[in-house]
mmCIF file of C-alpha atoms in Angstrom:
data_model
loop_
_atom_site.group_PDB
_atom_site.id
_atom_site.type_symbol
_atom_site.label_atom_id
_atom_site.label_comp_id
_atom_site.label_asym_id
_atom_site.label_seq_id
_atom_site.Cartn_x
_atom_site.Cartn_y
_atom_site.Cartn_z
ATOM 1 C CA MET A 1 98.579 67.978 73.809
ATOM 2 C CA SER A 2 100.463 71.417 75.417
ATOM 3 C CA ALA A 3 103.698 70.302 75.394
ATOM 4 C CA HIS A 4 104.210 70.487 71.649
ATOM 5 C CA CYS A 5 105.715 72.848 69.040
ATOM 6 C CA GLN A 6 103.678 74.469 65.882
ATOM 7 C CA LEU A 7 106.710 74.378 64.161
ATOM 8 C CA THR A 8 108.421 71.203 64.013
ATOM 9 C CA GLY A 9 105.617 68.752 65.668
ATOM 10 C CA ALA A 10 108.237 68.112 69.054
ATOM 11 C CA VAL A 11 106.108 66.379 71.072
ATOM 12 C CA PRO A 12 107.186 64.952 74.637
ATOM 13 C CA GLY A 13 108.721 61.675 74.751
ATOM 14 C CA PHE A 14 108.708 58.963 77.513
ATOM 15 C CA GLY A 15 111.177 56.737 79.710
ATOM 16 C CA ASN A 16 112.255 55.504 82.943
ATOM 17 C CA GLN A 17 114.221 57.219 85.714
ATOM 18 C CA ILE A 18 116.793 54.781 87.506
ATOM 19 C CA SER A 19 117.242 55.170 90.903
ATOM 20 C CA HIS A 20 121.013 54.271 92.152
ATOM 21 C CA SER A 21 119.060 50.660 93.186
ATOM 22 C CA HIS A 22 118.027 50.330 89.621
ATOM 23 C CA ARG A 23 114.390 50.600 89.990
ATOM 24 C CA ARG A 24 112.790 51.875 87.613
ATOM 25 C CA THR A 25 109.978 54.270 87.614
ATOM 26 C CA PRO A 26 108.183 56.215 84.768
ATOM 27 C CA ARG A 27 109.622 59.485 83.674
ATOM 28 C CA ARG A 28 108.695 62.360 80.700
ATOM 29 C CA PHE A 29 110.933 63.926 78.966
ATOM 30 C CA ASP A 30 109.284 67.894 78.381
ATOM 31 C CA VAL A 31 109.841 69.712 75.187
ATOM 32 C CA ASN A 32 112.033 73.214 76.121
ATOM 33 C CA VAL A 33 108.350 74.965 74.456
ATOM 34 C CA GLN A 34 108.432 78.727 74.782
ATOM 35 C CA ARG A 35 105.124 80.960 73.615
ATOM 36 C CA LYS A 36 106.609 83.778 71.092
ATOM 37 C CA ARG A 37 105.337 86.515 69.134
ATOM 38 C CA TYR A 38 106.095 87.451 66.028
ATOM 39 C CA TRP A 39 105.163 90.503 63.702
ATOM 40 C CA LEU A 40 103.318 89.329 60.302
ATOM 41 C CA PRO A 41 103.945 91.977 57.687
ATOM 42 C CA SER A 42 102.105 90.012 54.866
ATOM 43 C CA GLU A 43 99.142 90.412 57.842
ATOM 44 C CA GLY A 44 99.624 93.368 59.452
ATOM 45 C CA ARG A 45 99.599 92.090 62.810
ATOM 46 C CA HIS A 46 101.235 89.916 65.181
ATOM 47 C CA VAL A 47 101.165 85.922 65.672
ATOM 48 C CA ARG A 48 101.858 84.392 68.973
ATOM 49 C CA LEU A 49 103.351 80.859 68.492
ATOM 50 C CA ARG A 50 104.490 77.661 70.798
ATOM 51 C CA LEU A 51 107.488 76.895 70.149
ATOM 52 C CA SER A 52 109.969 74.810 71.096
ATOM 53 C CA ALA A 53 113.826 76.292 70.996
ATOM 54 C CA LYS A 54 115.165 74.425 67.948
ATOM 55 C CA GLY A 55 111.765 76.386 66.332
ATOM 56 C CA ILE A 56 112.840 79.403 67.702
ATOM 57 C CA LYS A 57 116.111 79.062 65.550
ATOM 58 C CA THR A 58 114.299 77.743 62.505
ATOM 59 C CA VAL A 59 112.153 80.860 62.401
ATOM 60 C CA ASP A 60 115.201 82.915 62.768
ATOM 61 C CA THR A 61 116.900 80.961 60.162
ATOM 62 C CA ILE A 62 114.073 80.655 57.627
ATOM 63 C CA GLY A 63 112.296 83.598 58.401
ATOM 64 C CA ILE A 64 108.444 84.406 59.497
ATOM 65 C CA GLU A 65 106.544 84.443 56.534
ATOM 66 C CA ALA A 66 108.186 80.693 55.560
ATOM 67 C CA ALA A 67 107.659 79.621 58.694
ATOM 68 C CA VAL A 68 104.003 80.596 58.798
ATOM 69 C CA ALA A 69 103.818 79.062 55.507
ATOM 70 C CA ARG A 70 104.998 75.787 57.452
ATOM 71 C CA ILE A 71 102.899 75.179 60.251
ATOM 72 C CA ARG A 72 99.500 76.201 58.013
ATOM 73 C CA ALA A 73 100.582 72.854 55.644
ATOM 74 C CA ARG A 74 100.563 71.090 58.925
ATOM 75 C CA GLY A 75 96.832 72.024 59.256
ATOM 76 C CA VAL A 76 97.566 74.366 62.322
ATOM 77 C CA LYS A 77 95.891 77.568 62.782
ATOM 78 C CA VAL A 78 97.404 80.223 62.779
#
């Protein structure tokens, strides 16, 4: 499952593409996931995270230390 955010846990949503004639075909709403590299001062190293756009804004708000603590609390290895 590659298209998920490590911080917020956002995963793709599923629905239907509806044509002009109202025929429905399956489609997938992907999360805006990007790889981002942050400096983690407490460990003296860089960490590379897969974050959604909302996850990046959350890191900017709460800081990388708190964000890594939340990710580890979810059971994800960083």
